[in-house]
Amino acid sequence: MKMRNTIDNSYSGTILGIKVGIFMTYQTKTKDELIKELSELKDKCEELKRAEEKLRLMQEITQSISESEDFNSALLIAIHKICKTTGWVYGETWIPSSDNSYLECGPVYHSNIAGLKEFRKESEGFKFERGVGVPGRVWASKNNVWHWDITENHVFLRSHIAKKHGINGTLVAIPILAGGEVVAVMVFLVTEHGKRNERIVAFDVALVSTIVTHLGTIFLHKRAEESLRESESRFHRLAEASFEGIAIHDKGNILDANGSLARMFGYEPSEIIGKNALDLTAPESREIILKNIMAGYDKPYEAVGLRKDGTTFTAELIGKPIQYKGKMVRITAIRDITCQKQFEEELLKVQKLESLGILAGGIAHDFNNLLTGILGYVSLAKMRLNHADKEYKWLSDAEESCRHAKELSYKIITFSKGGSPIKEPVYIAEILKEVIDSLLNGSNINTEFVIPEDLYIIDADKNQIREVMKNLVINAKEAMTDGGVLKVQIENIISGEKVEPFLKDREYLKISISDTGKGISKEDIPKIFDPYFTTKEMGGVKGTGLGLAVCHSIIKKHDGFITVESVADSGSTFNVYLPASSMKAG
């Protein structure tokens, strides 16, 4: 508005001066002189009106550019409006390359003359270094360049293309400056030379140059905004492609997050935004997480994640400070390492079993040799006694104890070496029913079977698998001293069905043996497959602590897995996963 008032005042003052001049010189000038002066004054008035109109339109250009979405949109608006305002017929832009070594043809242009589209198409492959060609000279000098006839000018390196398409006229090139640097060069075709007044063209060039000098900062801001949007878009694409959960938060308040984070915690993406990060962690981890956030800790650490459904998982977190939408916030990557921790625990267990197995295997082998000798002498001694002699009974008891000791040494050897399974096709349901019939016959324990007809067959050592099933059923029986229910469920696990994170992408047979006994405490579960660990009371049913260790060793030798689920006073479930054979049950 201030610019408009200035124009109005200037225009009014000029008209007043004209009137006074006419009155003062009217008596001294001839008619022809007055007519000439009036004609010149009329031209000046038209120029002033044209200037006022163009300034108004240039204000519109500035406003439109300010509201444009990105740098290229702003350039297109500027070129279109300038050509419309001045009557120039063609406009294009040349942009510095990413390494600032040359100018390349910008993506936007304006044209309203036939042949210029072909000219534009052939121009797209050009590149201009500093000082080369019209755009390059403008880039180097940071000044306007004006050539009255493009077809006769050696600096215009595309003159042969212009001639081919019948294009001639005046060329104007104007730099857009920001911070003293050229951010773009605008090149315009004014008109066919000779058809416009050179003074009017010069006026238009000066006017456009004046306006363009104010556009550099706007263009620079647009480019910065565009770069920021591209950066944010690139971040979102990378974040969405990541398997890790990624969250941007301000002192725990989540500002943005990727889909992996939402899925990891069981939320919809829209539910995550605005939540406090501490709500996604188990109570026992909140203190350390809050401490690390406030301290700006940037090293990986572990915490317990809390899903929407209340379940927990072990997570690894690492956070870094970043600039986000004008303020310093924190970006945190979260990885579910439950599977990794299970593998680490399994590896430690295997290493422990191997080291103990080497020691135990050697001892058991020597122990077995000694027992063989003892049994031989006991048998010889019994041959010299009558069955009625009390010494005979003592020796029989000793013989039975030696046999139990030999069974124990066999278990130790099996545990230490895995028994080197001799595999054959096995239908597991038959073995289980046979073991249960022999062990639970006449007991106060009821049995339930869930066994479909189309079960997979497994390749296994029948005797070793029978030993595993026997140990699991005995454990269940001893856990239900007052009676209960033993449930056996067998099912096929199809390839790709990740019921457990440690399973490979293949078919498995899952055998679940559940009891309604006293269960296993949370503290004892991690040690349940350790050798010589037992929960059985010394005064009651006594255990060796090798049964489940042997089970674990045998199943591992069969490339399988064994897990336990238990709640104290609510029973236990042992799950055995064995690779299915390529041969299916008929």
XYZ file of C-alpha atoms in Angstrom:
586
model
C 0.000 0.000 0.000
C 2.876 2.335 0.746
C 4.323 1.672 -2.714
C 0.901 2.419 -4.294
C 0.589 5.735 -2.391
C 4.050 6.742 -3.533
C 3.118 6.021 -7.128
C -0.175 7.958 -6.783
C 1.577 11.022 -5.288
C 4.313 10.927 -7.888
C 1.816 10.576 -10.691
C -0.354 13.470 -9.347
C 2.669 15.722 -8.948
C 3.758 15.011 -12.496
C 0.321 15.886 -13.918
C 0.262 19.132 -11.879
C 3.699 20.064 -13.200
C 2.541 19.377 -16.741
C -0.479 21.692 -16.342
C 1.622 24.509 -14.888
C 4.186 24.124 -17.652
C 1.513 24.289 -20.331
C 0.009 27.456 -18.833
C 3.382 29.239 -18.461
C 4.614 28.433 -21.945
C 1.356 28.668 -23.807
C 1.944 32.281 -24.871
C 5.540 31.731 -26.096
C 5.229 28.404 -28.028
C 3.905 27.762 -31.478
C 1.027 25.421 -32.097
C 3.287 22.695 -33.521
C 5.616 22.930 -30.538
C 2.694 22.625 -28.150
C 1.314 19.625 -30.025
C 4.732 17.940 -29.854
C 5.091 18.625 -26.146
C 1.579 17.392 -25.451
C 2.374 14.187 -27.368
C 5.532 13.667 -25.329
C 3.646 14.341 -22.104
C 1.000 11.872 -23.173
C 3.712 9.235 -23.699
C 5.116 9.976 -20.244
C 1.669 9.634 -18.695
C 1.207 6.284 -20.434
C 4.617 5.144 -19.183
C 3.668 6.145 -15.658
C 0.371 4.312 -15.906
C 2.156 1.280 -17.326
C 4.725 1.448 -14.526
C 1.986 1.657 -11.922
C 0.202 -1.345 -13.436
C 3.403 -3.345 -13.625
C 4.364 -2.527 -10.059
C 0.945 -3.684 -8.931
C 1.352 -6.919 -10.858
C 4.853 -7.402 -9.465
C 3.412 -7.114 -5.964
C 1.079 -9.935 -6.952
C 4.095 -11.931 -8.131
C 5.816 -11.496 -4.780
C 2.662 -12.514 -2.912
C 2.074 -15.561 -5.123
C 5.671 -16.718 -4.786
C 5.499 -16.371 -1.005
C 2.473 -18.676 -0.960
C 3.897 -21.274 -3.374
C 4.591 -24.812 -2.162
C 8.198 -25.247 -3.277
C 11.135 -23.690 -5.109
C 10.122 -24.901 -8.590
C 6.514 -23.775 -8.116
C 7.800 -20.347 -7.096
C 9.973 -20.145 -10.223
C 7.065 -21.137 -12.471
C 4.828 -18.475 -10.916
C 7.539 -15.829 -11.331
C 8.216 -16.676 -14.996
C 4.527 -16.871 -15.898
C 3.629 -13.586 -14.168
C 6.639 -11.712 -15.598
C 5.843 -12.852 -19.144
C 2.174 -11.986 -18.686
C 2.974 -8.540 -17.272
C 5.670 -7.538 -19.777
C 4.337 -9.316 -22.831
C 7.556 -11.341 -23.132
C 6.906 -14.560 -25.043
C 9.251 -17.107 -23.448
C 10.898 -17.690 -20.085
C 13.187 -20.391 -18.681
C 15.465 -20.910 -15.672
C 18.977 -22.240 -15.211
C 19.879 -23.689 -11.810
C 23.360 -24.329 -10.312
C 24.176 -28.047 -10.075
C 24.460 -29.758 -6.696
C 28.261 -29.345 -6.742
C 27.955 -25.762 -8.067
C 30.156 -26.540 -11.088
C 27.688 -25.760 -13.886
C 24.186 -24.480 -14.662
C 21.556 -26.975 -15.776
C 18.172 -26.357 -17.346
C 15.500 -25.879 -14.687
C 12.315 -27.984 -14.732
C 9.892 -25.079 -15.380
C 9.379 -22.734 -18.333
C 6.725 -20.529 -20.030
C 5.978 -20.289 -23.747
C 3.239 -18.883 -25.978
C 4.804 -18.985 -29.460
C 4.881 -21.955 -31.858
C 8.326 -23.514 -32.150
C 9.422 -22.558 -28.643
C 8.427 -25.923 -27.169
C 10.817 -27.665 -29.581
C 13.455 -25.049 -28.758
C 12.925 -25.782 -25.063
C 13.159 -29.552 -25.578
C 16.501 -29.273 -27.372
C 17.786 -26.859 -24.713
C 17.294 -29.330 -21.863
C 20.551 -31.148 -22.581
C 22.703 -27.996 -22.349
C 24.974 -27.260 -19.385
C 26.804 -23.957 -18.913
C 29.929 -23.436 -16.843
C 30.700 -20.014 -15.364
C 31.298 -17.462 -18.108
C 30.074 -19.762 -20.891
C 26.999 -18.828 -22.924
C 24.428 -16.273 -21.858
C 23.392 -18.046 -18.595
C 27.050 -18.712 -17.703
C 28.008 -15.062 -18.209
C 25.168 -13.893 -15.984
C 26.213 -16.462 -13.359
C 29.812 -15.226 -13.421
C 29.073 -11.484 -13.534
C 25.902 -11.494 -11.388
C 24.592 -8.814 -13.780
C 21.881 -8.634 -16.434
C 22.761 -9.563 -20.014
C 20.730 -8.223 -22.951
C 21.129 -9.195 -26.621
C 18.965 -7.399 -29.168
C 19.143 -10.106 -31.873
C 19.789 -13.688 -30.722
C 20.315 -15.030 -34.244
C 23.297 -12.750 -34.832
C 25.015 -13.077 -31.444
C 27.931 -15.499 -30.961
C 27.509 -15.546 -27.153
C 24.083 -17.152 -27.508
C 25.225 -20.770 -28.024
C 21.757 -21.979 -28.970
C 21.318 -19.611 -31.922
C 21.434 -22.530 -34.405
C 18.489 -24.142 -32.591
C 16.584 -20.851 -32.645
C 17.204 -20.469 -36.399
C 16.091 -24.054 -37.052
C 12.727 -23.340 -35.432
C 12.332 -19.863 -36.959
C 12.821 -18.009 -33.683
C 14.399 -14.551 -33.528
C 14.190 -11.607 -31.199
C 15.692 -9.980 -28.141
C 17.086 -12.050 -25.265
C 17.208 -10.900 -21.644
C 18.959 -12.835 -18.849
C 18.568 -11.775 -15.211
C 20.221 -13.352 -12.125
C 18.322 -14.161 -8.940
C 20.669 -13.374 -6.054
C 20.485 -14.436 -2.421
C 23.240 -13.785 0.069
C 25.458 -12.539 -2.745
C 25.194 -15.830 -4.644
C 23.245 -16.698 -7.792
C 20.467 -19.177 -6.947
C 19.001 -19.130 -10.484
C 19.301 -17.366 -13.832
C 16.108 -16.326 -15.631
C 16.319 -16.146 -19.430
C 13.534 -14.459 -21.436
C 12.773 -13.988 -25.106
C 11.313 -10.487 -25.300
C 9.935 -10.265 -28.855
C 10.971 -10.320 -32.454
C 13.584 -7.561 -32.725
C 12.547 -4.320 -34.337
C 8.894 -4.632 -33.390
C 9.168 -3.023 -29.967
C 10.581 0.228 -28.717
C 14.056 -0.329 -27.284
C 13.362 2.219 -24.555
C 10.250 0.279 -23.432
C 12.187 -3.007 -23.375
C 14.931 -1.363 -21.297
C 12.303 -0.037 -18.914
C 10.764 -3.533 -18.552
C 14.181 -5.099 -17.956
C 15.004 -2.546 -15.250
C 11.614 -3.064 -13.632
C 11.890 -6.872 -13.641
C 15.465 -6.654 -12.323
C 14.293 -4.500 -9.437
C 11.570 -6.966 -8.520
C 13.825 -10.018 -8.947
C 16.375 -8.591 -6.503
C 13.726 -8.924 -3.798
C 12.841 -12.476 -4.822
C 16.220 -14.061 -4.080
C 15.595 -14.358 -0.357
C 12.101 -15.738 -0.979
C 13.484 -18.328 -3.406
C 16.189 -19.261 -0.905
C 13.581 -19.790 1.799
C 11.507 -21.905 -0.583
C 14.517 -24.040 -1.398
C 15.290 -24.467 2.310
C 11.673 -25.444 2.981
C 11.761 -27.897 0.080
C 15.047 -29.366 1.295
C 13.568 -29.768 4.769
C 10.473 -31.469 3.359
C 12.617 -33.790 1.264
C 14.751 -34.577 4.298
C 11.678 -35.320 6.406
C 10.164 -37.385 3.594
C 13.417 -39.311 3.199
C 13.525 -39.892 6.949
C 9.959 -41.208 6.934
C 10.682 -43.534 4.005
C 13.789 -44.886 5.699
C 11.997 -45.132 9.029
C 9.082 -47.050 7.501
C 11.500 -49.395 5.717
C 13.366 -50.081 8.957
C 12.640 -53.208 10.978
C 13.495 -51.238 14.108
C 11.018 -49.071 15.917
C 11.901 -45.380 15.580
C 10.396 -42.587 17.659
C 11.040 -38.848 17.788
C 10.144 -37.455 21.187
C 10.497 -34.323 23.255
C 11.396 -35.318 26.815
C 9.413 -38.527 26.395
C 6.401 -37.084 24.571
C 6.266 -38.884 21.190
C 6.074 -36.434 18.260
C 6.512 -38.927 15.422
C 7.056 -42.677 15.002
C 7.300 -45.275 12.267
C 4.982 -48.209 11.621
C 7.486 -50.729 12.994
C 7.302 -49.096 16.422
C 3.499 -49.206 16.417
C 3.484 -52.886 15.402
C 6.169 -53.738 17.936
C 4.011 -52.414 20.779
C 0.664 -53.562 19.351
C -0.761 -50.100 18.595
C -2.181 -48.405 15.533
C 0.241 -45.722 14.222
C -2.209 -42.952 15.146
C -2.359 -44.194 18.746
C 1.395 -43.852 19.266
C 1.637 -40.127 18.478
C 1.225 -38.065 21.632
C 1.850 -40.941 24.038
C 4.539 -40.694 26.671
C 7.428 -43.043 25.927
C 7.403 -44.240 29.538
C 3.934 -45.720 28.942
C 5.586 -48.143 26.509
C 7.969 -49.517 29.125
C 7.521 -51.863 32.065
C 7.544 -50.168 35.500
C 10.914 -51.680 36.423
C 12.582 -49.962 33.420
C 11.054 -46.491 33.678
C 13.596 -45.035 36.079
C 16.615 -45.922 33.918
C 14.869 -44.744 30.722
C 13.896 -41.394 32.245
C 17.420 -40.970 33.580
C 18.953 -41.672 30.146
C 16.536 -39.297 28.374
C 17.282 -36.419 30.741
C 21.046 -37.080 30.634
C 21.147 -37.332 26.820
C 22.694 -40.811 27.044
C 23.634 -41.993 23.529
C 24.888 -45.575 24.042
C 22.799 -48.759 23.558
C 21.105 -50.130 26.654
C 18.435 -52.702 27.491
C 14.970 -52.194 28.938
C 11.676 -54.067 29.163
C 9.035 -52.992 26.631
C 5.330 -53.035 27.523
C 2.859 -53.886 24.754
C -0.711 -52.639 24.550
C -2.007 -56.071 25.621
C 0.153 -56.017 28.765
C 2.800 -58.499 27.596
C 6.464 -57.569 27.858
C 9.599 -58.089 25.788
C 13.292 -57.335 26.057
C 14.267 -54.274 24.020
C 17.511 -52.564 23.090
C 17.343 -48.754 22.905
C 19.697 -46.108 21.590
C 18.907 -42.392 21.450
C 20.490 -39.324 19.843
C 19.617 -35.589 19.905
C 18.426 -34.160 16.563
C 17.011 -30.926 15.160
C 13.313 -31.436 14.392
C 10.978 -28.681 13.176
C 13.115 -25.936 14.652
C 13.870 -27.437 18.062
C 16.220 -29.961 19.624
C 14.483 -33.252 20.372
C 15.556 -36.881 20.686
C 15.320 -39.759 18.216
C 15.308 -43.257 19.678
C 15.661 -46.581 17.864
C 14.108 -49.576 19.606
C 14.824 -53.203 18.730
C 13.023 -56.265 20.053
C 15.892 -58.516 21.168
C 13.754 -61.236 22.771
C 14.858 -63.737 20.147
C 18.483 -62.645 20.461
C 18.377 -63.027 24.244
C 16.829 -66.485 23.895
C 19.587 -67.495 21.496
C 22.229 -66.100 23.860
C 20.726 -68.000 26.789
C 20.499 -71.127 24.654
C 24.128 -70.738 23.606
C 25.250 -70.312 27.210
C 23.233 -73.358 28.168
C 24.752 -75.426 25.362
C 28.255 -74.287 26.304
C 27.559 -75.176 29.937
C 26.178 -78.568 28.948
C 29.144 -79.264 26.692
C 31.708 -78.397 29.356
C 29.887 -80.410 32.004
C 29.292 -83.207 29.520
C 32.991 -83.634 28.784
C 33.733 -83.997 32.489
C 30.665 -86.094 33.306
C 31.104 -88.365 30.285
C 34.633 -89.342 31.304
C 33.613 -89.985 34.904
C 30.521 -91.952 33.848
C 32.583 -94.141 31.516
C 35.044 -95.058 34.311
C 32.153 -95.411 36.764
C 30.385 -97.780 34.377
C 33.506 -99.970 34.118
C 33.760 -100.137 37.918
C 30.082 -101.053 38.222
C 30.514 -103.829 35.691
C 33.262 -105.343 37.857
C 31.216 -104.938 41.045
C 28.184 -106.591 39.437
C 30.380 -109.498 38.354
C 31.655 -110.089 41.877
C 28.139 -109.752 43.345
C 26.852 -112.357 40.897
C 29.691 -114.747 41.804
C 29.005 -114.261 45.531
C 25.283 -114.955 45.076
C 26.100 -118.243 43.351
C 27.672 -119.514 46.602
C 24.600 -118.720 48.739
C 21.160 -120.157 49.161
C 18.153 -118.020 48.304
C 17.021 -118.291 51.903
C 20.206 -116.771 53.281
C 19.916 -113.200 54.479
C 23.271 -112.480 52.830
C 21.714 -113.464 49.480
C 19.051 -110.759 49.928
C 21.693 -108.189 50.790
C 23.642 -109.033 47.669
C 20.440 -108.852 45.575
C 19.772 -105.375 46.924
C 23.342 -104.385 46.126
C 22.958 -105.835 42.630
C 19.761 -103.798 42.078
C 21.505 -100.630 43.271
C 24.353 -101.288 40.848
C 21.883 -101.678 37.990
C 20.270 -98.337 38.923
C 23.742 -96.824 39.033
C 24.444 -98.210 35.533
C 21.192 -96.613 34.308
C 22.343 -93.343 35.796
C 25.715 -93.637 34.067
C 23.872 -94.299 30.783
C 21.919 -91.069 31.318
C 25.143 -89.191 31.983
C 26.717 -90.597 28.816
C 23.549 -89.731 26.851
C 23.648 -86.221 28.299
C 27.343 -85.784 27.481
C 27.280 -87.152 23.939
C 23.674 -86.875 22.944
C 23.621 -90.552 22.232
C 24.427 -90.114 18.497
C 20.827 -90.705 17.332
C 20.141 -93.400 14.749
C 17.205 -91.872 12.904
C 14.277 -93.586 11.242
C 10.694 -92.492 10.389
C 8.755 -92.300 13.652
C 5.045 -91.726 14.364
C 5.287 -89.957 17.718
C 1.671 -90.540 18.824
C 2.245 -94.290 19.112
C 5.310 -93.830 21.341
C 3.490 -91.367 23.600
C 0.462 -93.600 24.085
C 2.722 -96.549 24.838
C 4.746 -94.573 27.425
C 1.623 -93.134 29.107
C -0.084 -96.532 29.298
C 2.940 -98.065 31.018
C 3.585 -95.193 33.441
C 0.068 -94.060 34.400
C -1.754 -97.384 34.427
C -3.587 -97.677 37.758
C -2.708 -94.124 38.864
C -5.125 -91.406 39.976
C -4.254 -89.277 36.940
C -6.653 -88.830 34.034
C -5.378 -88.298 30.509
C -6.608 -86.175 27.633
C -5.359 -86.556 24.066
C -5.649 -83.996 21.268
C -4.081 -85.801 18.340
C -5.249 -85.102 14.765
C -5.031 -87.813 12.129
C -2.835 -85.991 9.605
C 0.238 -85.555 11.813
C 3.688 -85.162 10.339
C 6.136 -88.023 10.699
C 9.554 -87.229 12.199
C 12.996 -88.673 11.505
C 14.234 -89.647 14.962
C 15.958 -92.202 17.148
C 12.949 -94.097 18.505
C 14.650 -95.136 21.763
C 15.942 -91.646 22.512
C 12.579 -90.007 21.775
C 10.918 -92.622 23.988
C 13.390 -91.620 26.751
C 12.383 -87.942 26.329
C 8.648 -88.723 26.471
C 9.208 -91.014 29.444
C 11.057 -88.309 31.399
C 8.395 -85.689 30.638
C 5.519 -87.981 31.656
C 7.343 -89.030 34.850
C 7.893 -85.359 35.742
C 4.197 -84.635 35.178
C 3.158 -87.650 37.256
C 5.440 -86.692 40.148
C 4.078 -83.109 40.040
C 0.531 -84.449 40.576
C 0.955 -86.538 43.726
C -2.708 -85.955 44.615
C -3.979 -86.753 41.150
C -4.865 -84.519 38.261
C -5.069 -84.360 34.495
C -2.287 -85.015 32.007
C -3.047 -83.445 28.635
C -1.155 -84.424 25.502
C -1.560 -82.275 22.396
C 0.268 -82.857 19.120
C 0.013 -80.494 16.159
C 1.665 -79.660 12.863
C 3.514 -76.364 12.536
C 3.519 -75.366 8.875
C 6.454 -73.665 7.157
C 6.553 -69.917 7.824
C 4.226 -70.109 10.840
C 6.400 -68.370 13.434
C 4.817 -69.606 16.655
C 8.224 -69.155 18.311
C 10.956 -66.744 17.183
C 13.670 -69.413 17.274
C 11.939 -71.758 14.796
C 13.437 -71.983 11.321
C 11.372 -71.590 8.163
C 10.368 -75.257 7.874
C 7.719 -77.712 9.063
C 7.754 -78.932 12.667
C 5.823 -81.322 14.851
C 4.884 -79.770 18.192
C 4.297 -82.060 21.193
C 2.833 -80.405 24.295
C 2.610 -82.292 27.610
C 0.662 -80.405 30.299
C -0.068 -81.248 33.926
C -2.221 -79.709 36.642
C 0.428 -80.063 39.326
C 2.210 -77.597 41.557
C 4.061 -75.884 38.700
C 7.534 -74.374 38.587
C 8.496 -71.083 40.189
C 9.555 -68.146 38.027
C 13.030 -68.284 39.570
C 13.519 -71.980 38.714
C 12.370 -71.886 35.072
C 15.699 -70.543 33.656
C 17.565 -73.421 35.384
C 15.103 -76.223 34.674
C 17.201 -77.823 31.891
C 20.516 -77.426 33.731
C 22.237 -80.702 34.638
C 21.889 -81.813 38.274
C 19.232 -79.194 38.982
C 16.118 -80.636 40.616
C 13.011 -79.246 42.308
C 12.087 -82.577 43.862
C 12.242 -82.749 47.640
C 14.996 -84.774 49.190
C 12.647 -86.331 51.734
C 10.015 -87.363 49.223
C 10.505 -88.254 45.593
C 14.168 -87.783 44.932
C 15.510 -86.714 41.537
C 18.963 -86.850 39.987
C 18.605 -83.558 38.144
C 19.523 -85.229 34.855
C 16.119 -86.116 33.388
C 15.352 -82.768 31.751
C 19.024 -82.153 30.904
C 18.994 -85.457 28.999
C 15.748 -84.415 27.273
C 17.329 -81.119 26.244
C 20.460 -82.846 24.941
C 18.503 -85.422 22.905
C 16.152 -82.845 21.385
C 19.090 -80.608 20.415
C 20.752 -83.581 18.698
C 17.557 -83.957 16.678
C 17.734 -80.250 15.588
C 14.694 -79.515 17.730
C 13.748 -77.263 20.622
C 12.200 -77.789 24.033
C 10.547 -75.059 26.123
C 8.557 -74.859 29.331
C 5.622 -72.693 30.398
C 4.609 -72.739 34.024
C 2.943 -70.788 36.782
C 3.469 -71.808 40.397
C 0.502 -73.850 41.733
C -1.114 -73.869 38.272
C 0.704 -76.644 36.441
C 3.322 -76.808 33.699
C 3.491 -77.395 29.960
C 6.556 -78.746 28.176
C 6.639 -78.067 24.429
C 8.845 -80.130 22.139
C 9.447 -78.999 18.536
C 10.932 -81.610 16.182
C 11.611 -81.130 12.454
C 9.068 -82.939 10.306
C 10.162 -85.627 7.885
C 9.693 -85.134 4.160
C 7.499 -88.229 4.363
C 3.979 -87.520 5.691
C 1.756 -89.912 7.600
C -0.642 -91.873 5.373
